[in-house]
Amino acid sequence: MGDNQTLNLLITSAGGISGTFLIRHLLDHPIDNCHYNIVAVDSDEHSLARYMSPTFYHVPKCNDPRYEKVIYDIIIKENIHMIFPVTSYDTPFYAKHKNKLSSMGVKLLVCDSTTHELLHNKKKMYALMSSIGVPTPLVYENQGNIHYPAMIKACESSGSVGVHKLESSVDRQYWTSKLKEYVITDYVHGKEFTVDCLFDQNGKLIIYSTRERKKVHGGGVVISKKVETAEAVKEILKTLESHLSLIGPVNFQYILDENNHIFLTDFNTRFASGGLPLTIAAGNDIPNVMVQLMLGLPTNAAANKKEIFGLMMYRYYHEFFVEEE
């Protein structure tokens, strides 16, 4: 790669906590001999990304029929080289259109549509994990046999949306009447962890990093601690790598109960919504390793950077002021 090569990077759904962090991180920390020109898009015209990114476009929601043409027009106009899908809501679009985007000269690292659906839908995810031997909380198929407390989760949701603790059958009757499609599982009490991962274009695990979820707000972690990856988790990672077709950034959550048993509780085919900054600060710069992978560059130096165990992250609100007409 020549000196000072410019890469035009498109960040989607860029106004949220993950998108705004990616904008800041990539602008401030490009890989060697490279400059990033960030183009951000968001369906919210008042998105903070408008002021953080050098270039911003207000676009329709990703499930709007107009979205596809708008994105293609932006790709052509801005000569986009790489795309970073951010949320669970826009990932399906980019998974579905990977081949079209590739034909336009755009690179991205996302799972295929089938894999995304199997892991994004919580009922399908639990069934899949059970079939490959990954431990999960007990799933109740018969609502007459539920032991309380239990957990109910909307099958299609992100973060903590549609996730509720059931203390009794009264709670169950209430929430099952509110949720269209759901799954009910045992409630597992214990410490909560997230494992951030990166898989290359061939499904090889490149990076994994574990952190304890000390405090959570809206499904995203706001206080987190970098910890060593348990041997049992490493075995789960081997199982995921050998049985699934994972590509790009993914993360999963698990609970370690009082008997030191691990239960995988959630899986996302995207960047983690809260703890990615800690993973990067502790030694694993997933976004920049993605750039290296998409450029066909060696990644050993970045992936094997010494990790900082015990590093804590505290996230907080920060105000931004601008005069608008």
C-alpha positions as a printed NumPy array, in Angstrom:
array([[  0.   ,   0.   ,   0.   ],
       [  1.363,   3.381,  -0.951],
       [  1.984,   6.214,   1.481],
       [ -0.982,   8.337,   2.53 ],
       [ -3.602,   6.27 ,   0.73 ],
       [ -7.097,   7.621,   1.332],
       [ -9.895,   5.194,   2.125],
       [-13.506,   6.356,   1.99 ],
       [-15.38 ,   4.556,   4.767],
       [-19.178,   4.498,   5.064],
       [-20.587,   4.127,   8.586],
       [-24.301,   3.312,   8.709],
       [-26.785,   4.153,  11.483],
       [-23.985,   6.397,  12.626],
       [-25.777,   8.521,  15.208],
       [-25.919,   5.969,  18.019],
       [-23.352,   5.168,  20.67 ],
       [-21.469,   2.694,  18.46 ],
       [-21.559,   4.813,  15.317],
       [-20.327,   8.001,  16.943],
       [-17.535,   6.097,  18.665],
       [-16.465,   4.527,  15.36 ],
       [-16.356,   7.944,  13.707],
       [-14.11 ,   9.343,  16.437],
       [-11.89 ,   6.291,  16.668],
       [-11.296,   5.851,  12.953],
       [-10.674,   9.557,  12.349],
       [ -8.122,   9.666,  15.17 ],
       [ -6.457,   6.269,  14.686],
       [ -6.058,   5.206,  11.044],
       [ -3.682,   2.379,  10.179],
       [ -0.158,   3.291,   9.089],
       [  0.251,   5.045,   5.741],
       [ -3.463,   5.585,   5.42 ],
       [ -6.01 ,   8.378,   5.787],
       [ -9.699,   7.724,   6.431],
       [-12.401,   9.885,   4.927],
       [-15.53 ,   9.115,   6.922],
       [-18.988,   9.272,   5.353],
       [-21.788,   8.793,   7.881],
       [-25.466,   8.092,   7.226],
       [-28.412,   8.003,   9.597],
       [-32.203,   8.05 ,   9.336],
       [-32.416,  10.713,  12.057],
       [-31.868,  14.154,  10.553],
       [-30.844,  15.407,  14.005],
       [-28.188,  12.724,  14.363],
       [-25.034,  13.815,  16.174],
       [-23.107,  12.116,  13.37 ],
       [-24.005,  15.124,  11.222],
       [-21.526,  17.181,  13.255],
       [-18.925,  14.51 ,  14.006],
       [-18.365,  13.165,  10.506],
       [-16.708,  15.153,   7.69 ],
       [-19.557,  14.044,   5.419],
       [-23.101,  13.184,   6.496],
       [-26.255,  12.084,   4.695],
       [-29.763,  11.893,   6.079],
       [-31.195,   8.673,   4.612],
       [-34.451,   6.687,   4.88 ],
       [-34.711,   3.88 ,   7.424],
       [-32.999,   0.691,   6.289],
       [-36.347,  -1.111,   5.836],
       [-37.666,   1.683,   3.592],
       [-37.808,   0.691,  -0.121],
       [-35.982,   3.934,  -0.976],
       [-32.959,   3.035,   1.172],
       [-31.245,   0.791,  -1.381],
       [-31.055,   3.386,  -4.166],
       [-30.038,   6.15 ,  -1.775],
       [-27.149,   4.065,  -0.431],
       [-25.99 ,   3.056,  -3.909],
       [-26.045,   6.708,  -4.995],
       [-23.926,   7.688,  -1.972],
       [-21.464,   4.876,  -2.672],
       [-20.985,   6.104,  -6.228],
       [-20.866,   9.815,  -5.362],
       [-18.4  ,   9.393,  -2.48 ],
       [-16.391,   6.569,  -4.086],
       [-16.87 ,   4.385,  -1.013],
       [-14.233,   1.692,  -0.491],
       [-15.524,   0.001,   2.68 ],
       [-18.761,  -0.159,   4.668],
       [-19.157,  -0.638,   8.414],
       [-22.756,  -1.653,   9.246],
       [-23.385,  -0.772,  12.885],
       [-26.773,  -1.97 ,  14.151],
       [-28.809,  -5.169,  14.129],
       [-31.355,  -3.361,  11.963],
       [-29.131,  -2.471,   9.009],
       [-26.953,  -5.602,   9.077],
       [-29.611,  -7.687,   7.211],
       [-29.603,  -5.239,   4.29 ],
       [-25.842,  -5.402,   3.863],
       [-25.782,  -9.166,   4.333],
       [-28.411,  -9.532,   1.604],
       [-26.635,  -7.2  ,  -0.842],
       [-23.014,  -8.3  ,  -0.299],
       [-22.609,  -9.504,  -3.89 ],
       [-24.075,  -6.326,  -5.388],
       [-21.834,  -4.174,  -3.219],
       [-18.806,  -6.265,  -4.154],
       [-19.593,  -5.719,  -7.839],
       [-19.506,  -1.979,  -7.11 ],
       [-15.999,  -2.335,  -5.687],
       [-17.082,  -2.02 ,  -2.053],
       [-15.635,  -4.219,   0.684],
       [-17.383,  -5.187,   3.911],
       [-17.24 ,  -7.925,   6.523],
       [-20.675,  -9.224,   7.517],
       [-22.251, -12.642,   7.964],
       [-24.486, -13.993,   5.225],
       [-28.25 , -13.519,   5.519],
       [-28.953, -17.085,   6.671],
       [-26.374, -16.97 ,   9.454],
       [-27.556, -13.542,  10.58 ],
       [-31.179, -14.71 ,  10.796],
       [-30.247, -17.836,  12.774],
       [-28.327, -15.772,  15.317],
       [-30.442, -12.607,  15.449],
       [-33.701, -14.481,  16.098],
       [-33.371, -15.549,  19.725],
       [-35.538, -18.66 ,  19.454],
       [-33.528, -19.873,  16.456],
       [-30.274, -18.89 ,  18.155],
       [-30.99 , -20.973,  21.257],
       [-31.946, -23.959,  19.107],
       [-28.786, -23.579,  17.023],
       [-26.511, -23.319,  20.056],
       [-28.119, -26.373,  21.617],
       [-27.601, -28.344,  18.396],
       [-23.837, -27.663,  18.382],
       [-23.315, -28.235,  22.093],
       [-23.05 , -24.651,  23.367],
       [-24.734, -24.321,  26.797],
       [-27.723, -21.973,  27.046],
       [-30.436, -21.419,  29.658],
       [-33.261, -23.963,  29.559],
       [-35.836, -22.957,  26.942],
       [-39.459, -23.582,  27.933],
       [-41.443, -25.078,  25.079],
       [-44.401, -25.824,  27.382],
       [-45.565, -22.778,  29.33 ],
       [-47.233, -25.008,  31.886],
       [-43.861, -26.196,  33.182],
       [-42.193, -22.847,  33.824],
       [-40.213, -22.423,  37.041],
       [-40.128, -18.817,  38.214],
       [-38.319, -16.516,  38.039],
       [-37.881, -16.849,  34.279],
       [-36.93 , -14.607,  31.364],
       [-39.   , -13.675,  28.326],
       [-37.343, -12.184,  25.251],
       [-38.782, -10.909,  22.008],
       [-37.318, -13.061,  19.241],
       [-36.518, -10.047,  17.055],
       [-35.018,  -7.299,  19.204],
       [-31.77 ,  -5.559,  20.054],
       [-30.233,  -4.525,  23.35 ],
       [-32.654,  -4.829,  26.261],
       [-35.754,  -4.088,  24.155],
       [-38.37 ,  -6.779,  24.691],
       [-36.458,  -8.473,  27.541],
       [-38.312,  -8.932,  30.831],
       [-37.973, -10.931,  34.031],
       [-41.035, -13.01 ,  34.893],
       [-41.757, -13.434,  38.591],
       [-45.055, -15.278,  38.194],
       [-47.657, -16.585,  35.763],
       [-49.315, -13.165,  35.959],
       [-46.17 , -11.604,  34.492],
       [-46.059, -14.322,  31.842],
       [-49.658, -13.738,  30.779],
       [-49.063,  -9.995,  30.579],
       [-45.881, -10.092,  28.488],
       [-46.956, -12.916,  26.196],
       [-49.949, -10.753,  25.293],
       [-47.627,  -7.847,  24.443],
       [-44.943,  -9.648,  22.421],
       [-45.682, -11.04 ,  18.975],
       [-42.957, -13.694,  18.936],
       [-40.967, -14.591,  22.026],
       [-38.905, -17.198,  23.823],
       [-39.068, -18.028,  27.549],
       [-35.999, -19.363,  29.362],
       [-34.745, -20.066,  32.847],
       [-33.531, -17.055,  34.772],
       [-29.813, -17.505,  35.419],
       [-28.289, -15.495,  38.262],
       [-24.597, -14.702,  38.08 ],
       [-21.913, -12.488,  36.595],
       [-22.482, -11.251,  33.046],
       [-19.8  , -11.128,  30.366],
       [-19.472, -10.161,  26.703],
       [-17.009, -11.687,  24.251],
       [-16.122,  -9.475,  21.286],
       [-14.927, -11.423,  18.246],
       [-13.684, -10.823,  14.73 ],
       [-13.788, -13.467,  11.994],
       [-12.08 , -13.044,   8.636],
       [-13.566, -13.546,   5.159],
       [-13.031, -17.31 ,   5.454],
       [-14.635, -17.677,   8.874],
       [-11.353, -17.898,  10.789],
       [-11.36 , -16.423,  14.289],
       [ -8.882, -13.53 ,  14.325],
       [ -9.663, -11.736,  17.59 ],
       [-11.538, -12.503,  20.791],
       [-11.712, -10.361,  23.911],
       [-13.741, -10.889,  27.084],
       [-15.055,  -8.223,  29.419],
       [-17.277,  -8.289,  32.482],
       [-20.508,  -6.3  ,  32.294],
       [-20.43 ,  -4.345,  35.557],
       [-23.299,  -1.958,  34.783],
       [-25.708,  -1.873,  31.854],
       [-28.05 ,   0.82 ,  30.54 ],
       [-30.534,   0.074,  27.76 ],
       [-28.747,  -3.162,  26.908],
       [-25.394,  -1.444,  26.387],
       [-22.663,  -1.641,  28.989],
       [-21.636,   1.612,  30.696],
       [-19.17 ,   0.157,  33.222],
       [-17.052,  -2.768,  32.098],
       [-13.822,  -4.569,  32.999],
       [-11.392,  -6.365,  30.691],
       [-10.817,  -9.941,  31.931],
       [ -8.985, -13.03 ,  30.778],
       [-10.92 , -15.427,  28.575],
       [-11.905, -18.59 ,  30.465],
       [-10.905, -21.964,  29.034],
       [-14.58 , -22.945,  28.765],
       [-15.199, -19.844,  26.651],
       [-12.25 , -20.714,  24.415],
       [-13.904, -24.089,  23.79 ],
       [-17.128, -22.305,  22.842],
       [-15.159, -20.133,  20.426],
       [-13.672, -23.238,  18.797],
       [-17.171, -24.686,  18.426],
       [-18.522, -21.493,  16.868],
       [-15.601, -21.312,  14.438],
       [-15.964, -24.927,  13.323],
       [-19.766, -25.124,  13.073],
       [-20.909, -21.682,  11.912],
       [-20.155, -19.404,   8.957],
       [-19.192, -16.295,  10.894],
       [-17.684, -13.282,   9.135],
       [-16.82 ,  -9.871,  10.519],
       [-17.466,  -8.499,  14.013],
       [-19.767, -10.527,  16.259],
       [-20.277, -10.658,  19.996],
       [-22.036, -12.909,  22.445],
       [-23.042, -12.594,  26.065],
       [-22.891, -15.251,  28.725],
       [-23.661, -15.618,  32.415],
       [-21.362, -17.407,  34.864],
       [-23.562, -18.792,  37.649],
       [-22.617, -19.491,  41.27 ],
       [-21.543, -23.027,  40.301],
       [-19.166, -21.68 ,  37.618],
       [-21.407, -22.95 ,  34.823],
       [-21.529, -20.872,  31.642],
       [-24.77 , -20.117,  29.791],
       [-24.738, -18.238,  26.481],
       [-27.655, -15.807,  26.575],
       [-27.386, -13.531,  23.527],
       [-25.604, -13.288,  20.169],
       [-25.132, -10.31 ,  17.834],
       [-23.715, -10.245,  14.306],
       [-22.352,  -6.707,  14.691],
       [-20.129,  -4.541,  16.852],
       [-21.028,  -4.619,  20.531],
       [-23.271,  -1.688,  21.404],
       [-21.476,  -0.572,  24.556],
       [-18.117,  -2.154,  25.252],
       [-16.226,  -1.895,  21.962],
       [-14.132,   1.072,  23.228],
       [-12.83 ,  -1.083,  26.104],
       [-11.939,  -3.946,  23.788],
       [ -9.939,  -1.536,  21.628],
       [ -8.272,   0.268,  24.549],
       [ -7.31 ,  -3.08 ,  26.094],
       [ -5.406,  -4.128,  22.985],
       [ -7.738,  -5.375,  20.239],
       [ -8.518,  -2.722,  17.624],
       [-11.244,  -4.645,  15.796],
       [-12.253,  -1.859,  13.33 ],
       [ -8.687,  -1.306,  12.125],
       [ -7.967,  -5.026,  11.888],
       [-11.075,  -5.185,   9.695],
       [ -9.539,  -2.544,   7.432],
       [ -6.34 ,  -4.592,   7.227],
       [ -8.304,  -7.732,   6.371],
       [-10.27 ,  -5.963,   3.651],
       [ -7.044,  -4.567,   2.193],
       [ -5.397,  -7.982,   2.29 ],
       [ -2.709,  -6.77 ,   4.71 ],
       [ -1.074,  -8.82 ,   7.504],
       [ -2.95 ,  -8.475,  10.801],
       [ -0.643, -10.261,  13.248],
       [  0.852,  -7.104,  14.741],
       [ -2.539,  -5.581,  15.558],
       [ -4.244,  -8.811,  16.625],
       [ -1.43 ,  -9.884,  18.949],
       [ -0.954,  -6.566,  20.71 ],
       [ -0.482,  -7.096,  24.443],
       [ -3.832,  -7.025,  26.224],
       [ -4.422,  -4.973,  29.363],
       [ -6.31 ,  -7.163,  31.835],
       [ -8.134,  -5.352,  34.615],
       [ -8.663,  -2.206,  32.533],
       [-11.956,  -0.541,  33.485],
       [-14.202,   1.552,  31.258],
       [-16.761,   4.101,  32.46 ],
       [-19.078,   5.611,  29.84 ],
       [-21.006,   8.816,  30.47 ],
       [-23.036,  11.462,  28.671],
       [-21.214,  14.397,  27.092],
       [-22.969,  17.519,  25.829],
       [-22.619,  19.006,  22.357],
       [-23.971,  22.439,  21.45 ],
       [-24.633,  23.904,  18.025],
       [-26.745,  26.795,  16.745],
       [-29.227,  25.626,  14.132],
       [-31.492,  27.789,  12.004]])
